[in-house]
mmCIF file with all atom_site columns, C-alpha atoms and ligand atoms in Angstrom:
data_model
loop_
_atom_site.group_PDB
_atom_site.id
_atom_site.type_symbol
_atom_site.label_atom_id
_atom_site.label_alt_id
_atom_site.label_comp_id
_atom_site.label_asym_id
_atom_site.label_entity_id
_atom_site.label_seq_id
_atom_site.pdbx_PDB_ins_code
_atom_site.Cartn_x
_atom_site.Cartn_y
_atom_site.Cartn_z
_atom_site.occupancy
_atom_site.B_iso_or_equiv
_atom_site.pdbx_formal_charge
_atom_site.auth_seq_id
_atom_site.auth_comp_id
_atom_site.auth_asym_id
_atom_site.auth_atom_id
_atom_site.pdbx_PDB_model_num
ATOM   1   C CA . MET A 1 1   ? 14.926  1.895   -0.597  1.00 0.00 ? 1   MET A CA 1
ATOM   2   C CA . ARG A 1 2   ? 11.811  2.729   1.368   1.00 0.00 ? 2   ARG A CA 1
ATOM   3   C CA . VAL A 1 3   ? 8.333   3.282   -0.020  1.00 0.00 ? 3   VAL A CA 1
ATOM   4   C CA . LEU A 1 4   ? 5.386   4.652   1.971   1.00 0.00 ? 4   LEU A CA 1
ATOM   5   C CA . PHE A 1 5   ? 1.698   4.759   0.996   1.00 0.00 ? 5   PHE A CA 1
ATOM   6   C CA . VAL A 1 6   ? -0.516  7.356   2.693   1.00 0.00 ? 6   VAL A CA 1
ATOM   7   C CA . CYS A 1 7   ? -4.285  7.799   3.019   1.00 0.00 ? 7   CYS A CA 1
ATOM   8   C CA . LEU A 1 8   ? -6.582  9.349   5.627   1.00 0.00 ? 8   LEU A CA 1
ATOM   9   C CA . GLY A 1 9   ? -7.377  6.522   8.042   1.00 0.00 ? 9   GLY A CA 1
ATOM   10  C CA . ASN A 1 10  ? -4.697  3.930   7.130   1.00 0.00 ? 10  ASN A CA 1
ATOM   11  C CA . ILE A 1 11  ? -7.399  1.265   7.246   1.00 0.00 ? 11  ILE A CA 1
ATOM   12  C CA . CYS A 1 12  ? -8.615  1.058   3.611   1.00 0.00 ? 12  CYS A CA 1
ATOM   13  C CA . ARG A 1 13  ? -6.643  2.437   0.698   1.00 0.00 ? 13  ARG A CA 1
ATOM   14  C CA . SER A 1 14  ? -3.040  2.726   1.892   1.00 0.00 ? 14  SER A CA 1
ATOM   15  C CA . PRO A 1 15  ? -2.873  -0.677  3.638   1.00 0.00 ? 15  PRO A CA 1
ATOM   16  C CA . LEU A 1 16  ? -4.207  -2.220  0.425   1.00 0.00 ? 16  LEU A CA 1
ATOM   17  C CA . ALA A 1 17  ? -1.503  -0.468  -1.599  1.00 0.00 ? 17  ALA A CA 1
ATOM   18  C CA . GLU A 1 18  ? 1.090   -1.600  0.970   1.00 0.00 ? 18  GLU A CA 1
ATOM   19  C CA . GLY A 1 19  ? -0.088  -5.219  0.829   1.00 0.00 ? 19  GLY A CA 1
ATOM   20  C CA . LEU A 1 20  ? -0.170  -5.335  -2.965  1.00 0.00 ? 20  LEU A CA 1
ATOM   21  C CA . PHE A 1 21  ? 3.160   -3.591  -3.422  1.00 0.00 ? 21  PHE A CA 1
ATOM   22  C CA . GLN A 1 22  ? 4.854   -5.729  -0.768  1.00 0.00 ? 22  GLN A CA 1
ATOM   23  C CA . GLU A 1 23  ? 3.629   -8.888  -2.471  1.00 0.00 ? 23  GLU A CA 1
ATOM   24  C CA . LYS A 1 24  ? 4.891   -7.691  -5.866  1.00 0.00 ? 24  LYS A CA 1
ATOM   25  C CA . VAL A 1 25  ? 8.261   -6.670  -4.444  1.00 0.00 ? 25  VAL A CA 1
ATOM   26  C CA . VAL A 1 26  ? 8.710   -10.115 -2.914  1.00 0.00 ? 26  VAL A CA 1
ATOM   27  C CA . ALA A 1 27  ? 7.584   -11.832 -6.130  1.00 0.00 ? 27  ALA A CA 1
ATOM   28  C CA . ALA A 1 28  ? 10.198  -9.799  -8.011  1.00 0.00 ? 28  ALA A CA 1
ATOM   29  C CA . GLY A 1 29  ? 12.932  -11.004 -5.647  1.00 0.00 ? 29  GLY A CA 1
ATOM   30  C CA . LEU A 1 30  ? 13.380  -7.507  -4.219  1.00 0.00 ? 30  LEU A CA 1
ATOM   31  C CA . GLY A 1 31  ? 12.122  -8.257  -0.709  1.00 0.00 ? 31  GLY A CA 1
ATOM   32  C CA . GLY A 1 32  ? 15.541  -7.592  0.831   1.00 0.00 ? 32  GLY A CA 1
ATOM   33  C CA . ALA A 1 33  ? 16.034  -4.335  -1.052  1.00 0.00 ? 33  ALA A CA 1
ATOM   34  C CA . VAL A 1 34  ? 12.704  -2.553  -0.677  1.00 0.00 ? 34  VAL A CA 1
ATOM   35  C CA . GLU A 1 35  ? 10.919  -1.710  2.569   1.00 0.00 ? 35  GLU A CA 1
ATOM   36  C CA . VAL A 1 36  ? 7.201   -0.971  2.314   1.00 0.00 ? 36  VAL A CA 1
ATOM   37  C CA . ASP A 1 37  ? 4.855   0.652   4.837   1.00 0.00 ? 37  ASP A CA 1
ATOM   38  C CA . SER A 1 38  ? 1.674   2.729   5.003   1.00 0.00 ? 38  SER A CA 1
ATOM   39  C CA . ALA A 1 39  ? 0.311   5.455   7.275   1.00 0.00 ? 39  ALA A CA 1
ATOM   40  C CA . GLY A 1 40  ? -2.720  7.701   7.712   1.00 0.00 ? 40  GLY A CA 1
ATOM   41  C CA . THR A 1 41  ? -2.750  11.469  7.988   1.00 0.00 ? 41  THR A CA 1
ATOM   42  C CA . GLY A 1 42  ? -5.468  11.055  10.660  1.00 0.00 ? 42  GLY A CA 1
ATOM   43  C CA . GLY A 1 43  ? -5.015  9.316   13.990  1.00 0.00 ? 43  GLY A CA 1
ATOM   44  C CA . TRP A 1 44  ? -8.477  7.854   14.710  1.00 0.00 ? 44  TRP A CA 1
ATOM   45  C CA . HIS A 1 45  ? -7.630  4.248   13.870  1.00 0.00 ? 45  HIS A CA 1
ATOM   46  C CA . VAL A 1 46  ? -4.080  3.958   15.219  1.00 0.00 ? 46  VAL A CA 1
ATOM   47  C CA . GLY A 1 47  ? -3.344  0.343   16.190  1.00 0.00 ? 47  GLY A CA 1
ATOM   48  C CA . ALA A 1 48  ? -6.398  -1.032  14.383  1.00 0.00 ? 48  ALA A CA 1
ATOM   49  C CA . PRO A 1 49  ? -6.275  -3.635  11.620  1.00 0.00 ? 49  PRO A CA 1
ATOM   50  C CA . PRO A 1 50  ? -7.549  -2.633  8.165   1.00 0.00 ? 50  PRO A CA 1
ATOM   51  C CA . ASP A 1 51  ? -11.325 -2.245  7.717   1.00 0.00 ? 51  ASP A CA 1
ATOM   52  C CA . ARG A 1 52  ? -12.823 -5.730  7.536   1.00 0.00 ? 52  ARG A CA 1
ATOM   53  C CA . ARG A 1 53  ? -14.499 -4.940  4.206   1.00 0.00 ? 53  ARG A CA 1
ATOM   54  C CA . MET A 1 54  ? -11.101 -4.039  2.712   1.00 0.00 ? 54  MET A CA 1
ATOM   55  C CA . THR A 1 55  ? -9.447  -7.116  4.241   1.00 0.00 ? 55  THR A CA 1
ATOM   56  C CA . ALA A 1 56  ? -12.239 -9.350  2.877   1.00 0.00 ? 56  ALA A CA 1
ATOM   57  C CA . THR A 1 57  ? -12.059 -7.900  -0.642  1.00 0.00 ? 57  THR A CA 1
ATOM   58  C CA . ALA A 1 58  ? -8.273  -8.225  -0.685  1.00 0.00 ? 58  ALA A CA 1
ATOM   59  C CA . ALA A 1 59  ? -8.403  -11.807 0.656   1.00 0.00 ? 59  ALA A CA 1
ATOM   60  C CA . ARG A 1 60  ? -10.951 -12.833 -1.979  1.00 0.00 ? 60  ARG A CA 1
ATOM   61  C CA . ARG A 1 61  ? -8.590  -11.463 -4.609  1.00 0.00 ? 61  ARG A CA 1
ATOM   62  C CA . GLY A 1 62  ? -5.473  -13.062 -3.151  1.00 0.00 ? 62  GLY A CA 1
ATOM   63  C CA . THR A 1 63  ? -3.841  -10.417 -0.950  1.00 0.00 ? 63  THR A CA 1
ATOM   64  C CA . ASP A 1 64  ? -3.460  -10.830 2.821   1.00 0.00 ? 64  ASP A CA 1
ATOM   65  C CA . LEU A 1 65  ? -3.851  -7.622  4.858   1.00 0.00 ? 65  LEU A CA 1
ATOM   66  C CA . SER A 1 66  ? -4.624  -9.332  8.162   1.00 0.00 ? 66  SER A CA 1
ATOM   67  C CA . GLN A 1 67  ? -1.287  -8.576  9.835   1.00 0.00 ? 67  GLN A CA 1
ATOM   68  C CA . LEU A 1 68  ? -1.292  -4.834  9.189   1.00 0.00 ? 68  LEU A CA 1
ATOM   69  C CA . LYS A 1 69  ? -1.962  -2.185  11.838  1.00 0.00 ? 69  LYS A CA 1
ATOM   70  C CA . ALA A 1 70  ? -2.802  1.472   11.337  1.00 0.00 ? 70  ALA A CA 1
ATOM   71  C CA . ARG A 1 71  ? -0.369  4.187   12.307  1.00 0.00 ? 71  ARG A CA 1
ATOM   72  C CA . GLN A 1 72  ? -0.341  7.929   11.862  1.00 0.00 ? 72  GLN A CA 1
ATOM   73  C CA . LEU A 1 73  ? 1.994   9.720   9.490   1.00 0.00 ? 73  LEU A CA 1
ATOM   74  C CA . VAL A 1 74  ? 4.700   11.679  11.309  1.00 0.00 ? 74  VAL A CA 1
ATOM   75  C CA . ARG A 1 75  ? 7.036   14.372  10.089  1.00 0.00 ? 75  ARG A CA 1
ATOM   76  C CA . HIS A 1 76  ? 10.009  12.042  10.350  1.00 0.00 ? 76  HIS A CA 1
ATOM   77  C CA . ASP A 1 77  ? 8.487   9.775   7.689   1.00 0.00 ? 77  ASP A CA 1
ATOM   78  C CA . LEU A 1 78  ? 9.329   12.398  5.098   1.00 0.00 ? 78  LEU A CA 1
ATOM   79  C CA . ASP A 1 79  ? 13.012  11.983  5.969   1.00 0.00 ? 79  ASP A CA 1
ATOM   80  C CA . ASP A 1 80  ? 12.883  8.212   6.293   1.00 0.00 ? 80  ASP A CA 1
ATOM   81  C CA . TYR A 1 81  ? 11.106  7.262   3.045   1.00 0.00 ? 81  TYR A CA 1
ATOM   82  C CA . ASP A 1 82  ? 12.490  7.661   -0.447  1.00 0.00 ? 82  ASP A CA 1
ATOM   83  C CA . HIS A 1 83  ? 9.051   7.717   -2.074  1.00 0.00 ? 83  HIS A CA 1
ATOM   84  C CA . VAL A 1 84  ? 5.715   8.680   -0.555  1.00 0.00 ? 84  VAL A CA 1
ATOM   85  C CA . PHE A 1 85  ? 2.557   7.961   -2.569  1.00 0.00 ? 85  PHE A CA 1
ATOM   86  C CA . VAL A 1 86  ? -0.660  9.608   -1.378  1.00 0.00 ? 86  VAL A CA 1
ATOM   87  C CA . MET A 1 87  ? -4.175  8.539   -2.290  1.00 0.00 ? 87  MET A CA 1
ATOM   88  C CA . ASP A 1 88  ? -5.934  11.872  -2.811  1.00 0.00 ? 88  ASP A CA 1
ATOM   89  C CA . LYS A 1 89  ? -5.404  15.616  -2.857  1.00 0.00 ? 89  LYS A CA 1
ATOM   90  C CA . ALA A 1 90  ? -6.424  16.073  0.774   1.00 0.00 ? 90  ALA A CA 1
ATOM   91  C CA . ASN A 1 91  ? -3.731  13.549  1.715   1.00 0.00 ? 91  ASN A CA 1
ATOM   92  C CA . LEU A 1 92  ? -1.268  15.501  -0.442  1.00 0.00 ? 92  LEU A CA 1
ATOM   93  C CA . HIS A 1 93  ? -2.150  18.722  1.349   1.00 0.00 ? 93  HIS A CA 1
ATOM   94  C CA . ASP A 1 94  ? -1.943  17.150  4.798   1.00 0.00 ? 94  ASP A CA 1
ATOM   95  C CA . THR A 1 95  ? 1.340   15.380  4.016   1.00 0.00 ? 95  THR A CA 1
ATOM   96  C CA . LEU A 1 96  ? 3.004   18.481  2.599   1.00 0.00 ? 96  LEU A CA 1
ATOM   97  C CA . ALA A 1 97  ? 1.821   20.405  5.664   1.00 0.00 ? 97  ALA A CA 1
ATOM   98  C CA . LEU A 1 98  ? 4.368   18.315  7.617   1.00 0.00 ? 98  LEU A CA 1
ATOM   99  C CA . ASP A 1 99  ? 7.068   19.708  5.313   1.00 0.00 ? 99  ASP A CA 1
ATOM   100 C CA . PRO A 1 100 ? 6.864   23.484  5.795   1.00 0.00 ? 100 PRO A CA 1
ATOM   101 C CA . ASP A 1 101 ? 10.288  24.084  4.272   1.00 0.00 ? 101 ASP A CA 1
ATOM   102 C CA . GLY A 1 102 ? 9.274   22.226  1.101   1.00 0.00 ? 102 GLY A CA 1
ATOM   103 C CA . ASP A 1 103 ? 12.377  20.041  1.275   1.00 0.00 ? 103 ASP A CA 1
ATOM   104 C CA . HIS A 1 104 ? 10.541  16.802  0.584   1.00 0.00 ? 104 HIS A CA 1
ATOM   105 C CA . GLY A 1 105 ? 7.898   17.822  -1.915  1.00 0.00 ? 105 GLY A CA 1
ATOM   106 C CA . THR A 1 106 ? 9.424   15.970  -4.823  1.00 0.00 ? 106 THR A CA 1
ATOM   107 C CA . ARG A 1 107 ? 9.324   12.671  -2.962  1.00 0.00 ? 107 ARG A CA 1
ATOM   108 C CA . VAL A 1 108 ? 5.605   13.022  -2.288  1.00 0.00 ? 108 VAL A CA 1
ATOM   109 C CA . ARG A 1 109 ? 3.428   12.154  -5.283  1.00 0.00 ? 109 ARG A CA 1
ATOM   110 C CA . LEU A 1 110 ? -0.170  11.328  -5.981  1.00 0.00 ? 110 LEU A CA 1
ATOM   111 C CA . PHE A 1 111 ? -0.400  7.522   -6.261  1.00 0.00 ? 111 PHE A CA 1
ATOM   112 C CA . ARG A 1 112 ? -2.566  7.736   -9.392  1.00 0.00 ? 112 ARG A CA 1
ATOM   113 C CA . GLU A 1 113 ? -0.021  9.810   -11.290 1.00 0.00 ? 113 GLU A CA 1
ATOM   114 C CA . PHE A 1 114 ? 1.298   6.347   -12.110 1.00 0.00 ? 114 PHE A CA 1
ATOM   115 C CA . ASP A 1 115 ? -2.090  4.812   -12.938 1.00 0.00 ? 115 ASP A CA 1
ATOM   116 C CA . PRO A 1 116 ? -2.371  4.114   -16.690 1.00 0.00 ? 116 PRO A CA 1
ATOM   117 C CA . GLU A 1 117 ? -6.055  5.078   -16.304 1.00 0.00 ? 117 GLU A CA 1
ATOM   118 C CA . PRO A 1 118 ? -5.656  7.923   -13.805 1.00 0.00 ? 118 PRO A CA 1
ATOM   119 C CA . GLY A 1 119 ? -9.179  9.360   -13.843 1.00 0.00 ? 119 GLY A CA 1
ATOM   120 C CA . ASP A 1 120 ? -9.133  12.395  -11.555 1.00 0.00 ? 120 ASP A CA 1
ATOM   121 C CA . TYR A 1 121 ? -5.779  11.274  -10.057 1.00 0.00 ? 121 TYR A CA 1
ATOM   122 C CA . GLN A 1 122 ? -7.379  10.381  -6.725  1.00 0.00 ? 122 GLN A CA 1
ATOM   123 C CA . VAL A 1 123 ? -8.256  7.012   -5.187  1.00 0.00 ? 123 VAL A CA 1
ATOM   124 C CA . PRO A 1 124 ? -11.866 7.322   -4.008  1.00 0.00 ? 124 PRO A CA 1
ATOM   125 C CA . ASP A 1 125 ? -12.387 6.728   -0.299  1.00 0.00 ? 125 ASP A CA 1
ATOM   126 C CA . PRO A 1 126 ? -14.507 3.556   -0.005  1.00 0.00 ? 126 PRO A CA 1
ATOM   127 C CA . TYR A 1 127 ? -15.155 3.949   3.723   1.00 0.00 ? 127 TYR A CA 1
ATOM   128 C CA . TYR A 1 128 ? -18.688 5.352   3.580   1.00 0.00 ? 128 TYR A CA 1
ATOM   129 C CA . GLY A 1 129 ? -19.827 3.578   0.412   1.00 0.00 ? 129 GLY A CA 1
ATOM   130 C CA . GLY A 1 130 ? -21.033 0.114   -0.585  1.00 0.00 ? 130 GLY A CA 1
ATOM   131 C CA . PRO A 1 131 ? -19.064 -3.085  -1.202  1.00 0.00 ? 131 PRO A CA 1
ATOM   132 C CA . GLU A 1 132 ? -18.440 -2.334  -4.884  1.00 0.00 ? 132 GLU A CA 1
ATOM   133 C CA . GLY A 1 133 ? -16.273 0.590   -3.801  1.00 0.00 ? 133 GLY A CA 1
ATOM   134 C CA . PHE A 1 134 ? -13.747 -1.817  -2.318  1.00 0.00 ? 134 PHE A CA 1
ATOM   135 C CA . ASP A 1 135 ? -13.436 -3.793  -5.545  1.00 0.00 ? 135 ASP A CA 1
ATOM   136 C CA . HIS A 1 136 ? -13.035 -0.555  -7.475  1.00 0.00 ? 136 HIS A CA 1
ATOM   137 C CA . VAL A 1 137 ? -10.236 0.549   -5.141  1.00 0.00 ? 137 VAL A CA 1
ATOM   138 C CA . PHE A 1 138 ? -8.626  -2.885  -5.487  1.00 0.00 ? 138 PHE A CA 1
ATOM   139 C CA . ASP A 1 139 ? -8.630  -2.561  -9.309  1.00 0.00 ? 139 ASP A CA 1
ATOM   140 C CA . ILE A 1 140 ? -6.999  0.872   -9.103  1.00 0.00 ? 140 ILE A CA 1
ATOM   141 C CA . ALA A 1 141 ? -4.412  -0.170  -6.507  1.00 0.00 ? 141 ALA A CA 1
ATOM   142 C CA . ASP A 1 142 ? -3.534  -3.392  -8.316  1.00 0.00 ? 142 ASP A CA 1
ATOM   143 C CA . ARG A 1 143 ? -2.713  -1.789  -11.664 1.00 0.00 ? 143 ARG A CA 1
ATOM   144 C CA . THR A 1 144 ? -1.097  1.276   -10.060 1.00 0.00 ? 144 THR A CA 1
ATOM   145 C CA . THR A 1 145 ? 1.235   -0.748  -7.823  1.00 0.00 ? 145 THR A CA 1
ATOM   146 C CA . ASP A 1 146 ? 2.270   -2.667  -10.958 1.00 0.00 ? 146 ASP A CA 1
ATOM   147 C CA . ALA A 1 147 ? 3.046   0.614   -12.705 1.00 0.00 ? 147 ALA A CA 1
ATOM   148 C CA . ILE A 1 148 ? 4.951   2.023   -9.723  1.00 0.00 ? 148 ILE A CA 1
ATOM   149 C CA . LEU A 1 149 ? 7.118   -1.092  -9.484  1.00 0.00 ? 149 LEU A CA 1
ATOM   150 C CA . GLN A 1 150 ? 7.871   -0.860  -13.221 1.00 0.00 ? 150 GLN A CA 1
ATOM   151 C CA . ARG A 1 151 ? 8.756   2.816   -12.890 1.00 0.00 ? 151 ARG A CA 1
ATOM   152 C CA . LEU A 1 152 ? 11.014  2.315   -9.862  1.00 0.00 ? 152 LEU A CA 1
ATOM   153 C CA . ALA A 1 153 ? 12.683  -0.598  -11.653 1.00 0.00 ? 153 ALA A CA 1
ATOM   154 C CA . GLU A 1 154 ? 13.504  1.723   -14.561 1.00 0.00 ? 154 GLU A CA 1
ATOM   155 C CA . VAL A 1 155 ? 14.814  4.440   -12.266 1.00 0.00 ? 155 VAL A CA 1
ATOM   156 C CA . TYR A 1 156 ? 16.884  2.146   -10.043 1.00 0.00 ? 156 TYR A CA 1
ATOM   157 C CA . GLY A 1 157 ? 17.909  -0.395  -12.670 1.00 0.00 ? 157 GLY A CA 1
ATOM   158 C CA . TRP A 1 158 ? 16.159  -3.360  -11.096 1.00 0.00 ? 158 TRP A CA 1
ATOM   159 C CA . ASP A 1 159 ? 15.660  -6.434  -13.250 1.00 0.00 ? 159 ASP A CA 1
ATOM   160 C CA . LEU A 1 160 ? 12.030  -7.513  -12.949 1.00 0.00 ? 160 LEU A CA 1
ATOM   161 C CA . ALA A 1 161 ? 12.311  -10.200 -15.609 1.00 0.00 ? 161 ALA A CA 1
ATOM   162 C CA . SER A 1 162 ? 13.279  -12.848 -13.052 1.00 0.00 ? 162 SER A CA 1
ATOM   163 C CA . SER A 1 163 ? 9.873   -12.509 -11.383 1.00 0.00 ? 163 SER A CA 1
ATOM   164 C CA . SER A 1 164 ? 7.879   -14.054 -14.223 1.00 0.00 ? 164 SER A CA 1
HETATM 165 P P1 . 4NP B 2 .   ? -8.815  5.257   4.245   1.00 0.00 ? 201 4NP B P1 1
HETATM 166 O O1 . 4NP B 2 .   ? -10.413 5.334   4.543   1.00 0.00 ? 201 4NP B O1 1
HETATM 167 O O2 . 4NP B 2 .   ? -8.317  6.687   4.306   1.00 0.00 ? 201 4NP B O2 1
HETATM 168 O O3 . 4NP B 2 .   ? -8.752  4.682   2.880   1.00 0.00 ? 201 4NP B O3 1
HETATM 169 O O4 . 4NP B 2 .   ? -8.230  4.383   5.314   1.00 0.00 ? 201 4NP B O4 1
HETATM 170 C C1 . 4NP B 2 .   ? -10.932 5.951   5.673   1.00 0.00 ? 201 4NP B C1 1
HETATM 171 C C2 . 4NP B 2 .   ? -11.020 5.273   6.857   1.00 0.00 ? 201 4NP B C2 1
HETATM 172 C C3 . 4NP B 2 .   ? -11.574 5.898   7.972   1.00 0.00 ? 201 4NP B C3 1
HETATM 173 C C4 . 4NP B 2 .   ? -12.029 7.192   7.892   1.00 0.00 ? 201 4NP B C4 1
HETATM 174 C C5 . 4NP B 2 .   ? -11.946 7.870   6.709   1.00 0.00 ? 201 4NP B C5 1
HETATM 175 C C6 . 4NP B 2 .   ? -11.392 7.260   5.603   1.00 0.00 ? 201 4NP B C6 1
HETATM 176 N N1 . 4NP B 2 .   ? -12.608 7.801   9.026   1.00 0.00 ? 201 4NP B N1 1
HETATM 177 O O5 . 4NP B 2 .   ? -13.079 8.940   8.916   1.00 0.00 ? 201 4NP B O5 1
HETATM 178 O O6 . 4NP B 2 .   ? -12.645 7.191   10.103  1.00 0.00 ? 201 4NP B O6 1
#
C-alpha cells in the first residue's frame, strides 16, 4: 500500500503531511505495510529540505521533517501509488494533467475531502505568509492525516486499536 501527498513546492504542506502520516502509520504498527512519500508539481526545490519555518513548526509540535528532500511529481507516480492526496485545486489540476487518459483520477483526491472541518477543501499555501500560517497548516494536516488513516483502516480492514 503506497500513499503519496502532493503540493506545489514539496517543501511546506506535502512534506508535513508525509511526516505526520508516516509517524501515525508507525505508531499504528503499520510501518511495514504502508509506504509514504510526498512530491511537488513544481520542480524549483528539488533536492532541498523542507522550508525551515515548516520544519521548525513541526519540530515544536513533535514531528521531525529534517530528513526529507523535495522531489517533483512524475507521471509514473500515478501508477506506483494507491492513493494520491493533493493539497489544493491547482495541485489537482496539475496532477490530473499527468493522466491524460483519466485512468488514475479516482486515486487522486483533495486531501481536505477527509478533513472533518474541510473549509474550502484546500490547504492554504503558507509559503508567502507569516508564521501563524504554518501552525494553521499543521492543525489541518494533523487532523486530516488522522482521518485519512481511519478511513484507509476501514477500507483495508486494518486494526488501529493496537496503537493506543
Ligand atoms: P508548498 O509551498 O507547495 O506547500 O511546498 C510552496 C513552496 C514554494 C513555492 C510555492 C509554494 N514556490 O513558489 O517556490
